[in-house]
PDB file of N, CA, C and O in Angstrom:
ATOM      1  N   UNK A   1     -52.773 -28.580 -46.073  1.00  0.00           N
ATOM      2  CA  UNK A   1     -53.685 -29.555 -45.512  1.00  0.00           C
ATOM      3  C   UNK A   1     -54.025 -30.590 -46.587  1.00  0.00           C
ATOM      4  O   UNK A   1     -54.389 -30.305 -47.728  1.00  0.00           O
ATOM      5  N   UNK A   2     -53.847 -31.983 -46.032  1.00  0.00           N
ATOM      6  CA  UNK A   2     -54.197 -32.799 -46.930  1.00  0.00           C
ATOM      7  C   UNK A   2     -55.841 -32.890 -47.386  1.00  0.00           C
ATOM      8  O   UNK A   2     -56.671 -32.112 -46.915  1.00  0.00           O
ATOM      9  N   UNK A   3     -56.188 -33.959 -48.377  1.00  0.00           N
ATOM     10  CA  UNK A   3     -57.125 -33.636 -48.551  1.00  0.00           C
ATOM     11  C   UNK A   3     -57.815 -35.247 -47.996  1.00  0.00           C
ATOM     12  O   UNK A   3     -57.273 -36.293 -48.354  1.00  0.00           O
ATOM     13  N   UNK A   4     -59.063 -35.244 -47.091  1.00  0.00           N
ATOM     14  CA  UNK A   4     -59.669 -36.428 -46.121  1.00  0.00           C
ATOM     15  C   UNK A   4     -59.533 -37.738 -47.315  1.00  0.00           C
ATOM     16  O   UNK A   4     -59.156 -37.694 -48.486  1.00  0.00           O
ATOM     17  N   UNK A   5     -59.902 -38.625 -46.664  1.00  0.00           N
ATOM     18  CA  UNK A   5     -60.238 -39.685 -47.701  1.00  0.00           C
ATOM     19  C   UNK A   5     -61.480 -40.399 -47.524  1.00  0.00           C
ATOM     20  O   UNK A   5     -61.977 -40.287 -46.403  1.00  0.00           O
ATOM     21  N   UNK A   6     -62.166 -41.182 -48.457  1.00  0.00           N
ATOM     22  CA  UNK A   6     -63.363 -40.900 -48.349  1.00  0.00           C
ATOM     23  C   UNK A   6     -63.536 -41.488 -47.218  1.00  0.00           C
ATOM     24  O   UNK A   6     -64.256 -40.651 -46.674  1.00  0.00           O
ATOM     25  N   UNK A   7     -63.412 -42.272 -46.500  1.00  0.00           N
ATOM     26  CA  UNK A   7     -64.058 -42.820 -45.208  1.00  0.00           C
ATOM     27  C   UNK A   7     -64.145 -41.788 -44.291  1.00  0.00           C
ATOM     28  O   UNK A   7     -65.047 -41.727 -43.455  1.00  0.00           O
ATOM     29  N   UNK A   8     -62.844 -40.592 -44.449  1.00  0.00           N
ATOM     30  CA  UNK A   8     -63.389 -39.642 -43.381  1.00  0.00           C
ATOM     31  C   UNK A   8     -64.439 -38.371 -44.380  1.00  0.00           C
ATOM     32  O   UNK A   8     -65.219 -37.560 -43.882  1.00  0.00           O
ATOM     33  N   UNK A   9     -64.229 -38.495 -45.394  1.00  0.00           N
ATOM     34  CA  UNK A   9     -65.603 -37.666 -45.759  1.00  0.00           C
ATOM     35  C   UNK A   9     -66.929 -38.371 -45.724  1.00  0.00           C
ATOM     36  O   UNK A   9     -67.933 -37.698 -45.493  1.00  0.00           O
ATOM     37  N   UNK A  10     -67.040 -39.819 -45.958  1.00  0.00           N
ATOM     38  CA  UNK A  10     -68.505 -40.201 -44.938  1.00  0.00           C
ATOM     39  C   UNK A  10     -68.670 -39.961 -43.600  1.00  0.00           C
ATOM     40  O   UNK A  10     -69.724 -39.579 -43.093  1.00  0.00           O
ATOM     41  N   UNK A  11     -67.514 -40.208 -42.947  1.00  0.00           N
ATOM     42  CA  UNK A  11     -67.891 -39.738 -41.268  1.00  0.00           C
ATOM     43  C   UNK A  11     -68.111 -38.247 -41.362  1.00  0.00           C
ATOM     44  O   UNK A  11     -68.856 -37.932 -40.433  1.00  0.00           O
ATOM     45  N   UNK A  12     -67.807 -37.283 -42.029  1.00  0.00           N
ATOM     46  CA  UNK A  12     -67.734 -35.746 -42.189  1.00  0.00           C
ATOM     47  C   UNK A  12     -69.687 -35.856 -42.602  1.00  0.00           C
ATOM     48  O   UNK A  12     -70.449 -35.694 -41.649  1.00  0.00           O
ATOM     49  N   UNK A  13     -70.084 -36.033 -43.520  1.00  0.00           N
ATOM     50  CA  UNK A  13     -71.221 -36.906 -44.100  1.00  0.00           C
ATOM     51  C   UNK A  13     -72.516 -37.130 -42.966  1.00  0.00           C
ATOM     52  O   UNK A  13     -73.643 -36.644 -42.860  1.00  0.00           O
ATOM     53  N   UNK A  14     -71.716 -38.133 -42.187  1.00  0.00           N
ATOM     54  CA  UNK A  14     -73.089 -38.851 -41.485  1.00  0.00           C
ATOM     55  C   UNK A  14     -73.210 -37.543 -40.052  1.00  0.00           C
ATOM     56  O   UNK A  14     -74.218 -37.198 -39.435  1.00  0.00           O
ATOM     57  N   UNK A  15     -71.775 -37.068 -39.894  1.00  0.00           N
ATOM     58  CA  UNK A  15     -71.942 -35.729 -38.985  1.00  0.00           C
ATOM     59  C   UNK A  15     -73.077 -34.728 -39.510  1.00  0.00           C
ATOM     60  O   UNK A  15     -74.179 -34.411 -39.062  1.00  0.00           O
ATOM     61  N   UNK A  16     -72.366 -34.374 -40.618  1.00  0.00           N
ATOM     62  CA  UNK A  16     -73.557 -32.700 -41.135  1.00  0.00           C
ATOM     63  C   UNK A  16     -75.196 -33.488 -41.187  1.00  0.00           C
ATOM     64  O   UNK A  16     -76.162 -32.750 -40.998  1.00  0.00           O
ATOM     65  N   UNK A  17     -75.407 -34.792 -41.412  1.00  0.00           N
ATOM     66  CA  UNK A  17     -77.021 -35.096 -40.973  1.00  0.00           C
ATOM     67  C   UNK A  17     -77.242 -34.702 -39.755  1.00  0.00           C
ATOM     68  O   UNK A  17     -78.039 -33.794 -39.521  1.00  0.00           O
ATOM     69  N   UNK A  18     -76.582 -35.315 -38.833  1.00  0.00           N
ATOM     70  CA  UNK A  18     -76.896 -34.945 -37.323  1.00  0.00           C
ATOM     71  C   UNK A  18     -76.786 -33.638 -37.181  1.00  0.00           C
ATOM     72  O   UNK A  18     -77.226 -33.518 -36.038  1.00  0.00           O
ATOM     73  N   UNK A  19     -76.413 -32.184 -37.655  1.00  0.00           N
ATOM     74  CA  UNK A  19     -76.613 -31.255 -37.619  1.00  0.00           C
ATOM     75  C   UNK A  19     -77.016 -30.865 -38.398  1.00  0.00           C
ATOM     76  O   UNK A  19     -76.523 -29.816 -38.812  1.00  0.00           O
ATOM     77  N   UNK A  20     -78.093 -31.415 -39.054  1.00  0.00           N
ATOM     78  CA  UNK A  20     -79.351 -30.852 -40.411  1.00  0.00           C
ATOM     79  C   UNK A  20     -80.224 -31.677 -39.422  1.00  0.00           C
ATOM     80  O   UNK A  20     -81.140 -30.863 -39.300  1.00  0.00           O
ATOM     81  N   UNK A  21     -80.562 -32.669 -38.673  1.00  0.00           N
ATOM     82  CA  UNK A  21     -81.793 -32.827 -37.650  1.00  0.00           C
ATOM     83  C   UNK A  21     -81.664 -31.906 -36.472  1.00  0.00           C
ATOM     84  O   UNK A  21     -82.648 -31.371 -35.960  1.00  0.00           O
ATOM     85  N   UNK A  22     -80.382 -31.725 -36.032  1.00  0.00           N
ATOM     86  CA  UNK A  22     -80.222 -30.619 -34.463  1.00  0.00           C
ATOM     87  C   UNK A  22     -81.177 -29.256 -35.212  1.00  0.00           C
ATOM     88  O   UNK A  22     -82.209 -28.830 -34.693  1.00  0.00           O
ATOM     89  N   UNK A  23     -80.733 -28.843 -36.192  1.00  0.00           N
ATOM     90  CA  UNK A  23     -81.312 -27.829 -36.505  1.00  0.00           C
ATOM     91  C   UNK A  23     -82.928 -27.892 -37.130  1.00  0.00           C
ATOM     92  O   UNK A  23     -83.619 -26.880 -37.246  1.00  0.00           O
ATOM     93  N   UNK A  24     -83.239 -28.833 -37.385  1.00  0.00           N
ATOM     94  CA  UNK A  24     -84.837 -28.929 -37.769  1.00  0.00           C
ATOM     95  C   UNK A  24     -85.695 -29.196 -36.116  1.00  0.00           C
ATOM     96  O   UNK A  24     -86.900 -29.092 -35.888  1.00  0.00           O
ATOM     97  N   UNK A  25     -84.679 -29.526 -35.243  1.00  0.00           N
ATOM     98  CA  UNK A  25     -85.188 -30.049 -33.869  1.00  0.00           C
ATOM     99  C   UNK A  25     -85.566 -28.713 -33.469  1.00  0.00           C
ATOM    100  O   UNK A  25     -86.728 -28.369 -33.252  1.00  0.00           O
ATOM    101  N   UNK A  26     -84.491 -27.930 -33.372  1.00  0.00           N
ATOM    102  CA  UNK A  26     -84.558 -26.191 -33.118  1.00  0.00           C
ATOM    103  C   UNK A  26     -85.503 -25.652 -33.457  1.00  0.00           C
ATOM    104  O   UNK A  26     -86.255 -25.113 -32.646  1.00  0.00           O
ATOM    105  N   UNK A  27     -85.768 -25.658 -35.076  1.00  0.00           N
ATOM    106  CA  UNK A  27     -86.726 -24.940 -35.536  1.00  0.00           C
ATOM    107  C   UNK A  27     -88.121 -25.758 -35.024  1.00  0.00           C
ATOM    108  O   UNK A  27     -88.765 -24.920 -34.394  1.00  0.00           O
ATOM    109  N   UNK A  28     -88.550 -26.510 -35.028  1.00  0.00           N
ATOM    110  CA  UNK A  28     -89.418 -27.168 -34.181  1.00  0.00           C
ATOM    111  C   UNK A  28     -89.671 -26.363 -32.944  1.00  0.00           C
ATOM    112  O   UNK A  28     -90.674 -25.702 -32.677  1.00  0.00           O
ATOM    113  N   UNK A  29     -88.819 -26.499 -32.391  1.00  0.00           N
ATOM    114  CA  UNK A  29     -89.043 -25.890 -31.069  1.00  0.00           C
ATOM    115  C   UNK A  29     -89.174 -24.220 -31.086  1.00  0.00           C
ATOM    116  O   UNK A  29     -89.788 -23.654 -30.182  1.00  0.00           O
ATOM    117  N   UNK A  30     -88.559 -23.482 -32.166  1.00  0.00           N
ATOM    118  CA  UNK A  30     -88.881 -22.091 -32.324  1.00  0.00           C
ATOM    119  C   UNK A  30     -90.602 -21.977 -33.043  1.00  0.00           C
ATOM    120  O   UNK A  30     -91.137 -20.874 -33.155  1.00  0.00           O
ATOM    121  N   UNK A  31     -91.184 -23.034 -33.400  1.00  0.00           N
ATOM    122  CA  UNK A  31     -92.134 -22.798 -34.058  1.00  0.00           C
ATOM    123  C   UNK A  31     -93.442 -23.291 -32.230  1.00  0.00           C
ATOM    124  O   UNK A  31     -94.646 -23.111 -32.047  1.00  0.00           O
ATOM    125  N   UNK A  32     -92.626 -23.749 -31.561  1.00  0.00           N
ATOM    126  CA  UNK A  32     -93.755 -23.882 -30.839  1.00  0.00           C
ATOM    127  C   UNK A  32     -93.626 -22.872 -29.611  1.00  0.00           C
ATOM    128  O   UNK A  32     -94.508 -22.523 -28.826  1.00  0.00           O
ATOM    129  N   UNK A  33     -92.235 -22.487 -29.662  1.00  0.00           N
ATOM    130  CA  UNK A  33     -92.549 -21.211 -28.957  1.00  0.00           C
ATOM    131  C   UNK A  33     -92.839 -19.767 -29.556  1.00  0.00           C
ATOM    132  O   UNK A  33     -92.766 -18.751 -28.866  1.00  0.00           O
ATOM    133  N   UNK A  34     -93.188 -19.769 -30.968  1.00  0.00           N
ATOM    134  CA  UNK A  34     -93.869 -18.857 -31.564  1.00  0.00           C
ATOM    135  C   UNK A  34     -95.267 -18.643 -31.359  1.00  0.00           C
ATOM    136  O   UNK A  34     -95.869 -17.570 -31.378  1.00  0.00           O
ATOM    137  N   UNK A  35     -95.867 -20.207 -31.090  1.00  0.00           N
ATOM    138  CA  UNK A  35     -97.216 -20.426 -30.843  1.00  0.00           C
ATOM    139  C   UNK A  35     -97.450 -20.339 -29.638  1.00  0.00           C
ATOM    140  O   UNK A  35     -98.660 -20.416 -29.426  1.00  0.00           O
ATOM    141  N   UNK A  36     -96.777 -20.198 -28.630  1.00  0.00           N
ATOM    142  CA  UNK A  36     -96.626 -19.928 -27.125  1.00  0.00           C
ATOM    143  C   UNK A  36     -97.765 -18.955 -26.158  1.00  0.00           C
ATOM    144  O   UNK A  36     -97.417 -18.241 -25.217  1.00  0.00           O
ATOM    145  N   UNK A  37     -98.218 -19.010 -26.315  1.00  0.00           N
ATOM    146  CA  UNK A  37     -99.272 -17.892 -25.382  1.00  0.00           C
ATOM    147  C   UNK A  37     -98.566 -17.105 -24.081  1.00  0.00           C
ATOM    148  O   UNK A  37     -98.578 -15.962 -23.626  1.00  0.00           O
ATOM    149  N   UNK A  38     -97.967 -18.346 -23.762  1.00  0.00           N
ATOM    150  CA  UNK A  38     -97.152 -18.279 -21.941  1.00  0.00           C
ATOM    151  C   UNK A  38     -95.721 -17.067 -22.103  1.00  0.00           C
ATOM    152  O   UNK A  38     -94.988 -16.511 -21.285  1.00  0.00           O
ATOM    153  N   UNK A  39     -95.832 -17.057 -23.572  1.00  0.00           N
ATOM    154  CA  UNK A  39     -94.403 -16.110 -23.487  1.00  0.00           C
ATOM    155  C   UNK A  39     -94.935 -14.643 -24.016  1.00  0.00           C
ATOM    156  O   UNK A  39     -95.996 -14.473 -24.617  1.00  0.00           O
ATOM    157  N   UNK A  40     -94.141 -13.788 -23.727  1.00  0.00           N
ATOM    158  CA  UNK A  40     -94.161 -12.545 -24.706  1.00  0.00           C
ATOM    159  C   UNK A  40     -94.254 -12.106 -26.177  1.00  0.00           C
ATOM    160  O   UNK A  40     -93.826 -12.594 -27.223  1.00  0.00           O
ATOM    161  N   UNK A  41     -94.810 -11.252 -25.941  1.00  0.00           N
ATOM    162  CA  UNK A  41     -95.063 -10.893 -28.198  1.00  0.00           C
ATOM    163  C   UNK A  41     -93.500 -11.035 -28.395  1.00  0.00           C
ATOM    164  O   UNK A  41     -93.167 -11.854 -29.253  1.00  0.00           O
ATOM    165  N   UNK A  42     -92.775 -10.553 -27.919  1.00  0.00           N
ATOM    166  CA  UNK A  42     -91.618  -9.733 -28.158  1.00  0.00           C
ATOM    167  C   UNK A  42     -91.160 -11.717 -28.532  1.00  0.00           C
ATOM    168  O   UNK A  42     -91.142 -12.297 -29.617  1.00  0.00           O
ATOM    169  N   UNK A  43     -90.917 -12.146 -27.415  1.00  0.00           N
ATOM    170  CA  UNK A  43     -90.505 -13.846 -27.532  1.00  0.00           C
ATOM    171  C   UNK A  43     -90.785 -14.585 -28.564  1.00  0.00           C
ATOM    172  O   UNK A  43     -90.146 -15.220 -29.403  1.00  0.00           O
ATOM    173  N   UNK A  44     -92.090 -14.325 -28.279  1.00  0.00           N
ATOM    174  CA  UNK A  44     -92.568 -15.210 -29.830  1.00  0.00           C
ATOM    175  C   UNK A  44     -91.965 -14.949 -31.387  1.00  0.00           C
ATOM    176  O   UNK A  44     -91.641 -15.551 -32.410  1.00  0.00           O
ATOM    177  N   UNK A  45     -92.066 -13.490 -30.749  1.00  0.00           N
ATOM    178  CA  UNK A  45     -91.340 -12.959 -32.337  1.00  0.00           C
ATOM    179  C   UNK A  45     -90.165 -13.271 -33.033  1.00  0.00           C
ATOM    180  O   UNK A  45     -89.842 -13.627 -34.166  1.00  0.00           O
ATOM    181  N   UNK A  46     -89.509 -12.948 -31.691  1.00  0.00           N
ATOM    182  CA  UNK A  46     -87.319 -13.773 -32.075  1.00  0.00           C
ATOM    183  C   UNK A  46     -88.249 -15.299 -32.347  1.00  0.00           C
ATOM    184  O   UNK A  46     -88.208 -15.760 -33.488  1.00  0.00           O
ATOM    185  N   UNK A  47     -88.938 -15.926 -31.446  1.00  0.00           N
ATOM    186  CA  UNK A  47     -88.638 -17.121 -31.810  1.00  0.00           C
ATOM    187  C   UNK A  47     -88.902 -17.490 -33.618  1.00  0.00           C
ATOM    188  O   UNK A  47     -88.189 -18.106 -34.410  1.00  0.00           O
ATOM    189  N   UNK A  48     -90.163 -16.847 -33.784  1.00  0.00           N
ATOM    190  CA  UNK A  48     -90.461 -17.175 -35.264  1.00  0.00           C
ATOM    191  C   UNK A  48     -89.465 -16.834 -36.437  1.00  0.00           C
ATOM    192  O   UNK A  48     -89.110 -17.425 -37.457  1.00  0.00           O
ATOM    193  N   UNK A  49     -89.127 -15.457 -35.769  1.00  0.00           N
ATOM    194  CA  UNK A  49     -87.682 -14.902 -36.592  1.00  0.00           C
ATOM    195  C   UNK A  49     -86.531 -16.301 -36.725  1.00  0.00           C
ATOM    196  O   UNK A  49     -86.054 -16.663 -37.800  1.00  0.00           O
ATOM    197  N   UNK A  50     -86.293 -16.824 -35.651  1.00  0.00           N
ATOM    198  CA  UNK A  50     -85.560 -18.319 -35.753  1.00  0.00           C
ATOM    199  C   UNK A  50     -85.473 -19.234 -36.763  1.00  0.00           C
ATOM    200  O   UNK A  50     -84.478 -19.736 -37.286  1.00  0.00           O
ATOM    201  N   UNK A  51     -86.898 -19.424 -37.018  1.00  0.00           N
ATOM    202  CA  UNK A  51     -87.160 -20.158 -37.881  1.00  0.00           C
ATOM    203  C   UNK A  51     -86.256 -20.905 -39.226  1.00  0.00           C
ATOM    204  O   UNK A  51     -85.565 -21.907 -39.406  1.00  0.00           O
ATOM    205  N   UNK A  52     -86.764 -19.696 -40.025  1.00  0.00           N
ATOM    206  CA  UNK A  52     -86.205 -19.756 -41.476  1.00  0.00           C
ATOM    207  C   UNK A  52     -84.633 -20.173 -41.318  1.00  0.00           C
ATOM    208  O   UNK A  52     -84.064 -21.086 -41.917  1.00  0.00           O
ATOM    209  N   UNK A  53     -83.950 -19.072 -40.145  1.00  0.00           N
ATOM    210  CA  UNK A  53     -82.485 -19.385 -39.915  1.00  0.00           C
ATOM    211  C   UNK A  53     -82.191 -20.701 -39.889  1.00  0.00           C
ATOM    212  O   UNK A  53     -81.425 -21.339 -40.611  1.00  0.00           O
ATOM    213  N   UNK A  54     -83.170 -21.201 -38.594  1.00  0.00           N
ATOM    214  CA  UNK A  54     -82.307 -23.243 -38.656  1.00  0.00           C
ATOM    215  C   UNK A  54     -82.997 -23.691 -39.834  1.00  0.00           C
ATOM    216  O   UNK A  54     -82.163 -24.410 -40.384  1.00  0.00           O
ATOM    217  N   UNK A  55     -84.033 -23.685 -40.539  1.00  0.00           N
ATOM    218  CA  UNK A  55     -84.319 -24.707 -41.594  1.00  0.00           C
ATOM    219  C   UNK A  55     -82.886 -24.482 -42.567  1.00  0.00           C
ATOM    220  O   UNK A  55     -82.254 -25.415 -43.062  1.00  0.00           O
ATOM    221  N   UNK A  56     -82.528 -22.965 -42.717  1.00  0.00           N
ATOM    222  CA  UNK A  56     -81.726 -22.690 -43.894  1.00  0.00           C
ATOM    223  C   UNK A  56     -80.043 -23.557 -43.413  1.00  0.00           C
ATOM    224  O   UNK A  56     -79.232 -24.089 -44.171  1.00  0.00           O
ATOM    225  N   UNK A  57     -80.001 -23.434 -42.143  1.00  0.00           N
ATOM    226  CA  UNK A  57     -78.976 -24.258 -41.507  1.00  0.00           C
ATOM    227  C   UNK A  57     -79.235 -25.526 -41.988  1.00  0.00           C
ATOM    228  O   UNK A  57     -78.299 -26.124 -42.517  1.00  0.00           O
ATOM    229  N   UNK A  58     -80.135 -25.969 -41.924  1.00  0.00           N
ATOM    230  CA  UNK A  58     -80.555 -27.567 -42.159  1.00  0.00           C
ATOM    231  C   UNK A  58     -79.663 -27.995 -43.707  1.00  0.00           C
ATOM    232  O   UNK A  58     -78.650 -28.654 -43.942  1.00  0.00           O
ATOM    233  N   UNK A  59     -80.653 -27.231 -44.552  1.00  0.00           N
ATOM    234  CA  UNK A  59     -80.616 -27.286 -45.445  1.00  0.00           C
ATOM    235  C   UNK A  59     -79.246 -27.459 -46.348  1.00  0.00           C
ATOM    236  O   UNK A  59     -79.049 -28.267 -47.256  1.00  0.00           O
ATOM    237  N   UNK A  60     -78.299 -26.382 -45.785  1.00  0.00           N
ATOM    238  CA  UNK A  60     -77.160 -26.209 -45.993  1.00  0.00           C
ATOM    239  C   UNK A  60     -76.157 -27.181 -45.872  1.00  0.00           C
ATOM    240  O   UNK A  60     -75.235 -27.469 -46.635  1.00  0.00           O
ATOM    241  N   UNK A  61     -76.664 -27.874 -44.225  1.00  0.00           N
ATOM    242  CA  UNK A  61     -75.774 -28.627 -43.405  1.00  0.00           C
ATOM    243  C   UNK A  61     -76.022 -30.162 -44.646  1.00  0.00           C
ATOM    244  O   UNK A  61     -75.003 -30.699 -45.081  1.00  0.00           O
ATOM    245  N   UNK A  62     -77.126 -30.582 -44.986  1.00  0.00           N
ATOM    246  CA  UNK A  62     -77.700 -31.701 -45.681  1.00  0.00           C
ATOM    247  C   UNK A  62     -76.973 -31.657 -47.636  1.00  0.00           C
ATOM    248  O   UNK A  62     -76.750 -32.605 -48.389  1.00  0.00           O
ATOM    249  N   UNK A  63     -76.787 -30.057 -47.879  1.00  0.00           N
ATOM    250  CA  UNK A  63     -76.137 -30.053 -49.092  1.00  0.00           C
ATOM    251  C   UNK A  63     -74.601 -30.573 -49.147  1.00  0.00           C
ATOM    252  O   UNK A  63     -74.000 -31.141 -50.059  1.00  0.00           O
ATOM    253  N   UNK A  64     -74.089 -30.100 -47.587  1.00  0.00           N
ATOM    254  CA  UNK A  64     -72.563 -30.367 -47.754  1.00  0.00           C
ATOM    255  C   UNK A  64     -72.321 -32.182 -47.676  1.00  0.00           C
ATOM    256  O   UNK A  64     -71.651 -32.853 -48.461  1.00  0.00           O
ATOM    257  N   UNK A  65     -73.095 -32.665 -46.480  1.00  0.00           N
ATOM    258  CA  UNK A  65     -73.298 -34.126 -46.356  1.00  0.00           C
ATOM    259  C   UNK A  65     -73.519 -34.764 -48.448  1.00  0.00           C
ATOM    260  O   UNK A  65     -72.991 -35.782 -48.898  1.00  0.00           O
ATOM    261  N   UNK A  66     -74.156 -34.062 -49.032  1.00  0.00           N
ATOM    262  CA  UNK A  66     -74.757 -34.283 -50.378  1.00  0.00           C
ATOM    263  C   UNK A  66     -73.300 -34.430 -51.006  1.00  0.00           C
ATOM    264  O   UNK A  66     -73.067 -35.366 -51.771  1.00  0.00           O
ATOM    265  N   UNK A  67     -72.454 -33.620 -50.719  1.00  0.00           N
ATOM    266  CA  UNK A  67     -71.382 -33.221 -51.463  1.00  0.00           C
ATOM    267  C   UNK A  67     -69.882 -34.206 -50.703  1.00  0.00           C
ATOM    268  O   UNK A  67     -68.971 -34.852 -51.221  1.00  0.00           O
ATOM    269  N   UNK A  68     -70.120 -34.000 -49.783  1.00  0.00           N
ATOM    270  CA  UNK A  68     -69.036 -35.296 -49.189  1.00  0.00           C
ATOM    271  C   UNK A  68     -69.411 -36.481 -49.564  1.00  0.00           C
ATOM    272  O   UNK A  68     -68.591 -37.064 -50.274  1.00  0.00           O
ATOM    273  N   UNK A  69     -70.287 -36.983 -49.349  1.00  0.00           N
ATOM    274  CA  UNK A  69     -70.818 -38.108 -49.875  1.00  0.00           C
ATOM    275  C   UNK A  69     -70.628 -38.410 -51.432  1.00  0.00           C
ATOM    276  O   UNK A  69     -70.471 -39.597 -51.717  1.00  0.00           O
ATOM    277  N   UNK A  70     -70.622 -37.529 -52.422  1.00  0.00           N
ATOM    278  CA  UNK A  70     -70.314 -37.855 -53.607  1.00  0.00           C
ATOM    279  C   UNK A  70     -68.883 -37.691 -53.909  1.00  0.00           C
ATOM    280  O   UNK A  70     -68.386 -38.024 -54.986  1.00  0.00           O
ATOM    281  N   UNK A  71     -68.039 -37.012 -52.634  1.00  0.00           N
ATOM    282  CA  UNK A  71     -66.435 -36.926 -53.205  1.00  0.00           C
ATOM    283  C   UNK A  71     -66.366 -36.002 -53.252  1.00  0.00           C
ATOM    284  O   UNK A  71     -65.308 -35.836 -53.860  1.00  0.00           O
ATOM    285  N   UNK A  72     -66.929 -34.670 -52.940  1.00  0.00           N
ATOM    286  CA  UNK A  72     -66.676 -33.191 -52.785  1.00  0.00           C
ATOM    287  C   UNK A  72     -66.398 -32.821 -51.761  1.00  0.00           C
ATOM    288  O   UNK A  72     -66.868 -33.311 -50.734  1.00  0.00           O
ATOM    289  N   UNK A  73     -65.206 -31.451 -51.798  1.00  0.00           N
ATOM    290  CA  UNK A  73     -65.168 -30.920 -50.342  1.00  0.00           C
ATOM    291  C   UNK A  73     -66.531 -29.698 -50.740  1.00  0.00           C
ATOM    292  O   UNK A  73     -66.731 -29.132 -51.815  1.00  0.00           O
ATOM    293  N   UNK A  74     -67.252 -29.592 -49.534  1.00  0.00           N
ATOM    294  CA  UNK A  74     -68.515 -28.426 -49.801  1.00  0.00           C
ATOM    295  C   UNK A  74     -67.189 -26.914 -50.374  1.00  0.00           C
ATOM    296  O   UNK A  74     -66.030 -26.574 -50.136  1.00  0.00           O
ATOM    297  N   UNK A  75     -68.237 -26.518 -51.118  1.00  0.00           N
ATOM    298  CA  UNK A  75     -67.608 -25.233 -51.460  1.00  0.00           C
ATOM    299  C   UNK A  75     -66.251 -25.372 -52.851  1.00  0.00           C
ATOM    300  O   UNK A  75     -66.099 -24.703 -53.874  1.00  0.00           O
ATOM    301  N   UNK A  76     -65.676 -26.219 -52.441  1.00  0.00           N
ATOM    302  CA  UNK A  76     -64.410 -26.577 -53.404  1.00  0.00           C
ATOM    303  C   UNK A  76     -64.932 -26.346 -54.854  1.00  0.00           C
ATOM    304  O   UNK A  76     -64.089 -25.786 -55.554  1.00  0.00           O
ATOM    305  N   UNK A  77     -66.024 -26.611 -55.441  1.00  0.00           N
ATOM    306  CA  UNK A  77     -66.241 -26.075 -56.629  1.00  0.00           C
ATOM    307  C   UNK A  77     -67.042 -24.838 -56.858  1.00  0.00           C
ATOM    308  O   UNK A  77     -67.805 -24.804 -57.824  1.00  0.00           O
ATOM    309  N   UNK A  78     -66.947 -23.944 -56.151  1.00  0.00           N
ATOM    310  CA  UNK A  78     -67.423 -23.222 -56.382  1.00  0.00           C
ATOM    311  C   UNK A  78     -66.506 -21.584 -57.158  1.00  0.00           C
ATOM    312  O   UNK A  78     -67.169 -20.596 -57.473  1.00  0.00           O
TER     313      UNK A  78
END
């Protein structure tokens, strides 16, 4: 496999943002159905359990964008 060039590692780039906001959107929404009254303990609970998961998604998704953007494939130096 060749290796992208940078115009397609900015489009690779401006993608992983849009899935570092999908996932802060998520966790948003797991944090308000944690606060939920209308749902179950049990519900609330996965939902809060959610949480940490999409921020850490976020987070992740925003390092690789970090790393395409400077000319890295994510992971390649590791």
């Amino acid at each position: 496999m060749s290796r992208p060039s940078r115009r397609e590692m900015r489009e690779l780039a401006v993608d992983r943002e849009k899935c570092a906001a999908r996932c802060e959107r998520n966790a948003e929404s797991a944090r308000q159905a944690a606060s939920d009254p209308a749902l179950t303990d049990n519900m609330r609970k996965q939902a809060a359990a959610t949480i940490p998961i999409a921020l850490r998604h976020a987070q992740e998704y925003r390092e690789e964008a970090e790393a395409l953007r400077d000319g890295r494939i994510p992971g390649e130096d590791w």
